mmCIF file of C-alpha atoms in Angstrom:
data_model
loop_
_atom_site.group_PDB
_atom_site.id
_atom_site.type_symbol
_atom_site.label_atom_id
_atom_site.label_comp_id
_atom_site.label_asym_id
_atom_site.label_seq_id
_atom_site.Cartn_x
_atom_site.Cartn_y
_atom_site.Cartn_z
ATOM 1 C CA UNK A 1 -42.043 24.517 25.187
ATOM 2 C CA UNK A 2 -41.968 27.109 22.823
ATOM 3 C CA UNK A 3 -40.086 25.836 19.516
ATOM 4 C CA UNK A 4 -36.853 28.552 20.228
ATOM 5 C CA UNK A 5 -37.167 26.842 24.091
ATOM 6 C CA UNK A 6 -36.899 23.968 22.904
ATOM 7 C CA UNK A 7 -34.245 23.631 20.379
ATOM 8 C CA UNK A 8 -31.730 25.168 23.189
ATOM 9 C CA UNK A 9 -32.844 22.515 25.590
ATOM 10 C CA UNK A 10 -32.050 19.876 22.720
ATOM 11 C CA UNK A 11 -29.127 22.383 21.524
ATOM 12 C CA UNK A 12 -27.244 21.738 25.378
ATOM 13 C CA UNK A 13 -28.170 17.860 25.486
ATOM 14 C CA UNK A 14 -26.275 17.600 22.561
ATOM 15 C CA UNK A 15 -23.597 19.673 23.966
ATOM 16 C CA UNK A 16 -23.384 17.705 27.009
ATOM 17 C CA UNK A 17 -22.907 14.286 25.339
ATOM 18 C CA UNK A 18 -20.738 15.869 22.323
ATOM 19 C CA UNK A 19 -18.446 16.699 25.560
ATOM 20 C CA UNK A 20 -18.837 13.977 27.755
ATOM 21 C CA UNK A 21 -17.710 11.819 24.543
ATOM 22 C CA UNK A 22 -14.858 13.922 24.099
ATOM 23 C CA UNK A 23 -13.745 12.535 27.681
ATOM 24 C CA UNK A 24 -14.237 9.117 26.927
ATOM 25 C CA UNK A 25 -12.184 8.872 24.368
ATOM 26 C CA UNK A 26 -9.398 11.595 25.411
ATOM 27 C CA UNK A 27 -9.571 9.085 28.274
ATOM 28 C CA UNK A 28 -8.627 6.177 26.480
ATOM 29 C CA UNK A 29 -5.548 7.379 24.660
ATOM 30 C CA UNK A 30 -4.546 9.176 27.431
ATOM 31 C CA UNK A 31 -4.388 5.356 28.444
ATOM 32 C CA UNK A 32 -3.073 4.028 26.224
ATOM 33 C CA UNK A 33 -0.140 6.823 25.606
ATOM 34 C CA UNK A 34 0.682 5.737 28.905
ATOM 35 C CA UNK A 35 0.880 2.379 27.997
ATOM 36 C CA UNK A 36 2.932 2.857 25.376
ATOM 37 C CA UNK A 37 5.055 5.139 27.134
ATOM 38 C CA UNK A 38 5.426 1.920 29.465
ATOM 39 C CA UNK A 39 6.452 -0.422 26.863
ATOM 40 C CA UNK A 40 3.091 -1.943 27.110
ATOM 41 C CA UNK A 41 2.676 -2.359 23.155
ATOM 42 C CA UNK A 42 6.866 -3.675 22.633
ATOM 43 C CA UNK A 43 5.860 -6.831 22.491
ATOM 44 C CA UNK A 44 3.802 -6.604 19.428
ATOM 45 C CA UNK A 45 6.178 -3.862 18.130
ATOM 46 C CA UNK A 46 9.276 -6.155 18.325
ATOM 47 C CA UNK A 47 7.342 -9.045 16.507
ATOM 48 C CA UNK A 48 6.044 -6.849 13.745
ATOM 49 C CA UNK A 49 8.979 -5.499 13.360
ATOM 50 C CA UNK A 50 11.574 -8.971 12.764
ATOM 51 C CA UNK A 51 8.557 -10.212 10.162
ATOM 52 C CA UNK A 52 9.724 -7.028 8.105
ATOM 53 C CA UNK A 53 13.161 -6.824 9.003
ATOM 54 C CA UNK A 54 12.762 -10.572 7.479
ATOM 55 C CA UNK A 55 11.381 -10.069 4.627
ATOM 56 C CA UNK A 56 7.921 -10.800 6.313
ATOM 57 C CA UNK A 57 4.591 -9.388 5.870
ATOM 58 C CA UNK A 58 2.105 -7.949 8.277
ATOM 59 C CA UNK A 59 -0.813 -9.677 7.427
ATOM 60 C CA UNK A 60 -3.665 -8.033 9.118
ATOM 61 C CA UNK A 61 -7.532 -9.494 9.804
ATOM 62 C CA UNK A 62 -10.153 -7.984 11.019
ATOM 63 C CA UNK A 63 -14.409 -8.038 10.372
ATOM 64 C CA UNK A 64 -17.419 -5.909 10.184
ATOM 65 C CA UNK A 65 -16.157 -3.027 12.005
ATOM 66 C CA UNK A 66 -12.486 -3.959 13.020
ATOM 67 C CA UNK A 67 -12.084 -4.339 8.974
ATOM 68 C CA UNK A 68 -11.035 -0.215 9.826
ATOM 69 C CA UNK A 69 -7.792 -1.093 11.756
ATOM 70 C CA UNK A 70 -6.909 -3.287 9.031
ATOM 71 C CA UNK A 71 -7.435 -0.936 6.874
ATOM 72 C CA UNK A 72 -5.551 1.743 9.525
ATOM 73 C CA UNK A 73 -2.328 -0.370 9.259
ATOM 74 C CA UNK A 74 -2.238 -1.684 5.409
ATOM 75 C CA UNK A 75 -2.215 -0.289 1.969
ATOM 76 C CA UNK A 76 -2.212 4.066 3.237
ATOM 77 C CA UNK A 77 -0.053 6.737 3.427
ATOM 78 C CA UNK A 78 2.864 6.868 6.299
ATOM 79 C CA UNK A 79 2.175 2.936 6.652
ATOM 80 C CA UNK A 80 4.042 -0.028 6.281
ATOM 81 C CA UNK A 81 4.403 -0.817 2.544
ATOM 82 C CA UNK A 82 4.715 -4.830 3.820
ATOM 83 C CA UNK A 83 1.187 -5.636 4.936
ATOM 84 C CA UNK A 84 -2.112 -7.149 3.576
ATOM 85 C CA UNK A 85 -5.380 -6.851 4.721
ATOM 86 C CA UNK A 86 -7.311 -10.123 4.543
ATOM 87 C CA UNK A 87 -10.921 -9.647 4.130
ATOM 88 C CA UNK A 88 -13.884 -12.073 3.583
ATOM 89 C CA UNK A 89 -15.104 -10.006 0.394
ATOM 90 C CA UNK A 90 -11.761 -11.988 -1.392
ATOM 91 C CA UNK A 91 -13.697 -15.376 -0.816
ATOM 92 C CA UNK A 92 -16.346 -13.599 -3.695
ATOM 93 C CA UNK A 93 -13.885 -11.462 -5.625
ATOM 94 C CA UNK A 94 -11.446 -14.495 -6.151
ATOM 95 C CA UNK A 95 -12.480 -17.463 -4.500
ATOM 96 C CA UNK A 96 -16.540 -19.416 -5.148
ATOM 97 C CA UNK A 97 -18.826 -17.115 -3.165
ATOM 98 C CA UNK A 98 -21.376 -15.822 -4.216
ATOM 99 C CA UNK A 99 -22.351 -11.213 -3.697
ATOM 100 C CA UNK A 100 -25.511 -12.140 -1.297
ATOM 101 C CA UNK A 101 -23.162 -14.358 0.821
ATOM 102 C CA UNK A 102 -21.787 -11.110 2.385
ATOM 103 C CA UNK A 103 -24.760 -9.688 4.066
ATOM 104 C CA UNK A 104 -25.620 -9.297 7.250
ATOM 105 C CA UNK A 105 -23.727 -10.499 9.794
ATOM 106 C CA UNK A 106 -23.611 -14.134 9.038
ATOM 107 C CA UNK A 107 -20.382 -14.737 7.064
ATOM 108 C CA UNK A 108 -18.121 -13.263 9.773
ATOM 109 C CA UNK A 109 -19.898 -16.246 12.192
ATOM 110 C CA UNK A 110 -18.874 -18.755 10.195
ATOM 111 C CA UNK A 111 -15.748 -20.005 10.372
ATOM 112 C CA UNK A 112 -16.580 -21.899 7.875
ATOM 113 C CA UNK A 113 -14.811 -19.971 5.070
ATOM 114 C CA UNK A 114 -11.589 -19.315 6.633
ATOM 115 C CA UNK A 115 -9.616 -22.367 4.904
ATOM 116 C CA UNK A 116 -10.261 -20.844 1.808
ATOM 117 C CA UNK A 117 -9.490 -17.388 2.770
ATOM 118 C CA UNK A 118 -5.786 -18.511 3.790
ATOM 119 C CA UNK A 119 -5.702 -20.698 0.512
ATOM 120 C CA UNK A 120 -6.513 -17.439 -1.725
ATOM 121 C CA UNK A 121 -3.473 -15.189 0.311
ATOM 122 C CA UNK A 122 0.101 -16.467 -0.479
ATOM 123 C CA UNK A 123 0.933 -16.559 3.109
ATOM 124 C CA UNK A 124 5.156 -17.156 3.614
ATOM 125 C CA UNK A 125 6.935 -18.498 7.343
ATOM 126 C CA UNK A 126 7.850 -15.154 8.706
ATOM 127 C CA UNK A 127 4.926 -13.550 8.097
ATOM 128 C CA UNK A 128 3.115 -12.370 11.508
ATOM 129 C CA UNK A 129 -0.398 -12.126 12.031
ATOM 130 C CA UNK A 130 -2.994 -9.493 13.964
ATOM 131 C CA UNK A 131 -6.358 -10.420 14.137
ATOM 132 C CA UNK A 132 -8.366 -6.884 15.412
ATOM 133 C CA UNK A 133 -11.966 -8.152 17.056
ATOM 134 C CA UNK A 134 -13.778 -6.030 19.726
ATOM 135 C CA UNK A 135 -15.607 -9.511 21.100
ATOM 136 C CA UNK A 136 -13.557 -11.687 19.880
ATOM 137 C CA UNK A 137 -15.610 -14.494 19.923
ATOM 138 C CA UNK A 138 -16.815 -14.604 16.322
ATOM 139 C CA UNK A 139 -16.200 -17.711 14.546
ATOM 140 C CA UNK A 140 -14.400 -16.526 11.583
ATOM 141 C CA UNK A 141 -12.005 -14.661 13.847
ATOM 142 C CA UNK A 142 -11.305 -18.001 15.955
ATOM 143 C CA UNK A 143 -11.106 -20.151 13.491
ATOM 144 C CA UNK A 144 -8.282 -17.922 11.517
ATOM 145 C CA UNK A 145 -6.405 -17.184 14.812
ATOM 146 C CA UNK A 146 -6.449 -21.272 15.153
ATOM 147 C CA UNK A 147 -5.121 -22.146 11.607
ATOM 148 C CA UNK A 148 -2.515 -19.464 11.846
ATOM 149 C CA UNK A 149 -1.546 -20.868 15.376
ATOM 150 C CA UNK A 150 -1.661 -24.105 13.665
ATOM 151 C CA UNK A 151 0.301 -22.893 11.139
ATOM 152 C CA UNK A 152 3.300 -21.721 13.123
ATOM 153 C CA UNK A 153 2.562 -17.443 12.782
ATOM 154 C CA UNK A 154 2.956 -15.481 15.981
ATOM 155 C CA UNK A 155 -0.367 -13.695 16.544
ATOM 156 C CA UNK A 156 -1.765 -10.852 17.825
ATOM 157 C CA UNK A 157 -5.104 -9.826 18.861
ATOM 158 C CA UNK A 158 -6.143 -6.205 19.104
ATOM 159 C CA UNK A 159 -9.651 -6.907 21.231
ATOM 160 C CA UNK A 160 -11.541 -5.011 23.940
ATOM 161 C CA UNK A 161 -10.875 -7.448 27.484
ATOM 162 C CA UNK A 162 -13.888 -6.229 29.389
ATOM 163 C CA UNK A 163 -16.503 -7.025 26.306
ATOM 164 C CA UNK A 164 -14.595 -10.908 25.421
ATOM 165 C CA UNK A 165 -14.476 -11.846 29.234
ATOM 166 C CA UNK A 166 -18.205 -10.791 29.454
ATOM 167 C CA UNK A 167 -19.077 -12.853 26.480
ATOM 168 C CA UNK A 168 -19.198 -16.487 25.266
ATOM 169 C CA UNK A 169 -17.113 -17.892 22.654
ATOM 170 C CA UNK A 170 -19.463 -18.741 19.027
ATOM 171 C CA UNK A 171 -16.816 -20.541 18.020
ATOM 172 C CA UNK A 172 -17.084 -24.820 18.717
ATOM 173 C CA UNK A 173 -13.083 -24.708 19.746
ATOM 174 C CA UNK A 174 -14.474 -22.858 23.346
ATOM 175 C CA UNK A 175 -11.790 -20.490 22.393
ATOM 176 C CA UNK A 176 -11.595 -16.595 22.389
ATOM 177 C CA UNK A 177 -9.091 -14.347 20.176
ATOM 178 C CA UNK A 178 -7.279 -13.640 23.591
ATOM 179 C CA UNK A 179 -6.993 -16.917 24.425
ATOM 180 C CA UNK A 180 -4.882 -18.241 21.487
ATOM 181 C CA UNK A 181 -3.159 -15.251 20.260
ATOM 182 C CA UNK A 182 0.806 -14.523 21.391
ATOM 183 C CA UNK A 183 0.360 -10.973 22.137
ATOM 184 C CA UNK A 184 -3.050 -9.535 23.358
ATOM 185 C CA UNK A 185 -3.727 -6.024 23.213
ATOM 186 C CA UNK A 186 -6.605 -4.154 25.020
ATOM 187 C CA UNK A 187 -8.082 -1.851 23.000
ATOM 188 C CA UNK A 188 -9.535 -0.209 26.273
ATOM 189 C CA UNK A 189 -13.272 -0.052 24.761
ATOM 190 C CA UNK A 190 -16.559 -0.872 26.638
ATOM 191 C CA UNK A 191 -18.442 -4.140 26.482
ATOM 192 C CA UNK A 192 -21.267 -3.233 24.282
ATOM 193 C CA UNK A 193 -18.486 -0.862 23.026
ATOM 194 C CA UNK A 194 -21.149 2.148 23.466
ATOM 195 C CA UNK A 195 -19.906 5.162 26.204
ATOM 196 C CA UNK A 196 -23.160 7.466 26.340
ATOM 197 C CA UNK A 197 -26.755 6.528 27.105
ATOM 198 C CA UNK A 198 -29.671 8.827 26.454
ATOM 199 C CA UNK A 199 -32.199 9.626 28.714
ATOM 200 C CA UNK A 200 -34.256 6.607 28.007
ATOM 201 C CA UNK A 201 -31.403 4.765 27.917
ATOM 202 C CA UNK A 202 -30.566 4.225 24.700
ATOM 203 C CA UNK A 203 -26.909 3.208 24.444
ATOM 204 C CA UNK A 204 -24.143 5.423 22.110
ATOM 205 C CA UNK A 205 -20.732 6.993 21.348
ATOM 206 C CA UNK A 206 -18.544 4.123 20.327
ATOM 207 C CA UNK A 207 -14.924 3.948 20.920
ATOM 208 C CA UNK A 208 -13.390 0.733 19.791
ATOM 209 C CA UNK A 209 -12.679 1.884 15.947
ATOM 210 C CA UNK A 210 -11.320 5.092 17.583
ATOM 211 C CA UNK A 211 -8.590 3.300 19.712
ATOM 212 C CA UNK A 212 -7.923 0.435 17.388
ATOM 213 C CA UNK A 213 -6.888 3.411 14.567
ATOM 214 C CA UNK A 214 -4.384 4.558 17.349
ATOM 215 C CA UNK A 215 -3.206 0.830 18.317
ATOM 216 C CA UNK A 216 -2.544 0.646 14.790
ATOM 217 C CA UNK A 217 -0.367 4.185 14.231
ATOM 218 C CA UNK A 218 1.572 3.243 16.892
ATOM 219 C CA UNK A 219 2.313 -0.457 15.996
ATOM 220 C CA UNK A 220 3.563 1.603 12.549
ATOM 221 C CA UNK A 221 5.628 4.239 14.045
ATOM 222 C CA UNK A 222 6.757 1.556 16.673
ATOM 223 C CA UNK A 223 8.190 -0.418 13.947
ATOM 224 C CA UNK A 224 9.673 2.018 11.738
ATOM 225 C CA UNK A 225 11.449 3.209 14.849
ATOM 226 C CA UNK A 226 12.977 0.092 15.329
ATOM 227 C CA UNK A 227 13.450 -0.920 11.609
ATOM 228 C CA UNK A 228 15.395 2.626 11.636
ATOM 229 C CA UNK A 229 17.589 1.944 15.144
ATOM 230 C CA UNK A 230 18.515 -1.135 14.032
ATOM 231 C CA UNK A 231 19.459 0.361 10.272
ATOM 232 C CA UNK A 232 17.234 -0.898 7.858
ATOM 233 C CA UNK A 233 15.074 1.832 5.578
ATOM 234 C CA UNK A 234 12.133 0.944 6.546
ATOM 235 C CA UNK A 235 9.753 0.265 3.593
ATOM 236 C CA UNK A 236 6.777 2.968 4.244
ATOM 237 C CA UNK A 237 4.420 4.201 2.265
ATOM 238 C CA UNK A 238 4.066 7.952 0.404
ATOM 239 C CA UNK A 239 0.805 9.425 -0.197
ATOM 240 C CA UNK A 240 -0.113 8.680 -3.462
ATOM 241 C CA UNK A 241 -1.063 12.355 -3.710
ATOM 242 C CA UNK A 242 2.119 14.221 -4.041
ATOM 243 C CA UNK A 243 4.682 13.825 -6.469
ATOM 244 C CA UNK A 244 6.752 10.790 -6.862
ATOM 245 C CA UNK A 245 4.740 9.828 -4.341
ATOM 246 C CA UNK A 246 2.688 6.722 -7.362
ATOM 247 C CA UNK A 247 6.338 5.604 -8.541
ATOM 248 C CA UNK A 248 8.243 5.441 -4.672
ATOM 249 C CA UNK A 249 5.649 3.436 -3.706
ATOM 250 C CA UNK A 250 5.685 0.905 -6.915
ATOM 251 C CA UNK A 251 8.951 0.089 -7.151
ATOM 252 C CA UNK A 252 8.543 -0.883 -3.534
ATOM 253 C CA UNK A 253 5.476 -3.031 -3.788
ATOM 254 C CA UNK A 254 7.057 -4.684 -6.365
ATOM 255 C CA UNK A 255 9.381 -6.386 -3.709
ATOM 256 C CA UNK A 256 6.738 -8.091 -2.356
ATOM 257 C CA UNK A 257 4.209 -8.902 -5.508
ATOM 258 C CA UNK A 258 1.462 -10.903 -4.960
ATOM 259 C CA UNK A 259 2.075 -10.859 -1.127
ATOM 260 C CA UNK A 260 0.111 -7.635 -1.027
ATOM 261 C CA UNK A 261 -2.626 -7.166 -2.648
ATOM 262 C CA UNK A 262 -5.061 -4.041 -2.432
ATOM 263 C CA UNK A 263 -8.009 -4.947 -4.108
ATOM 264 C CA UNK A 264 -9.458 -6.697 -0.918
#
């Protein structure tokens, strides 16, 4: 086959995979939209709105790619100000761990640092937690969920039910994240996260970050709408890149002090 023909064939394969991935993503977003319209996420939104209304902070945790969910909830324009991203790197930035501890995935699979991590986080009784984990079985994820529930907090899980139900937990308790949460939200990612295969069977086309980001925005929108409907003025970030953004944000952030951190 001539080089030009090979290029045309490859482009055709690429375009077909792009189209398939678009279908995989759009069908899941449509399913989440339908679930939202049916009220499936109301229990989670109710917990979040009630916490903020009572001067609580939404504490969000995710490791690996699921940290993207926490970043979508906490500290971004159009998002709620009383939000705090809990991150394993805090154990290095503010704790006694070394940078090398963060290398690879062993840190997120190890439950040992969670007690220290919570000690480094200012948590109030009215705070609500969201933990995002596609697999829902890693040691740090399950350990945080266990300690959150032991402290009496409400817990929302965002996870792939298909994946978590197909694998064994890596925590000694035998529990999964979905076993411990008060509200479980399925991110609709498939087992292994990949939605496509190449001709040789290689999996690709992960969707969990995309569906989780959509869910994060639905939670935020729903919470803000609940607060506004109850007569509250929702504490929402304005982009720091528009005039007056920093001033607006600084005033509202000051109300929560060290309960919300943006250095994690």
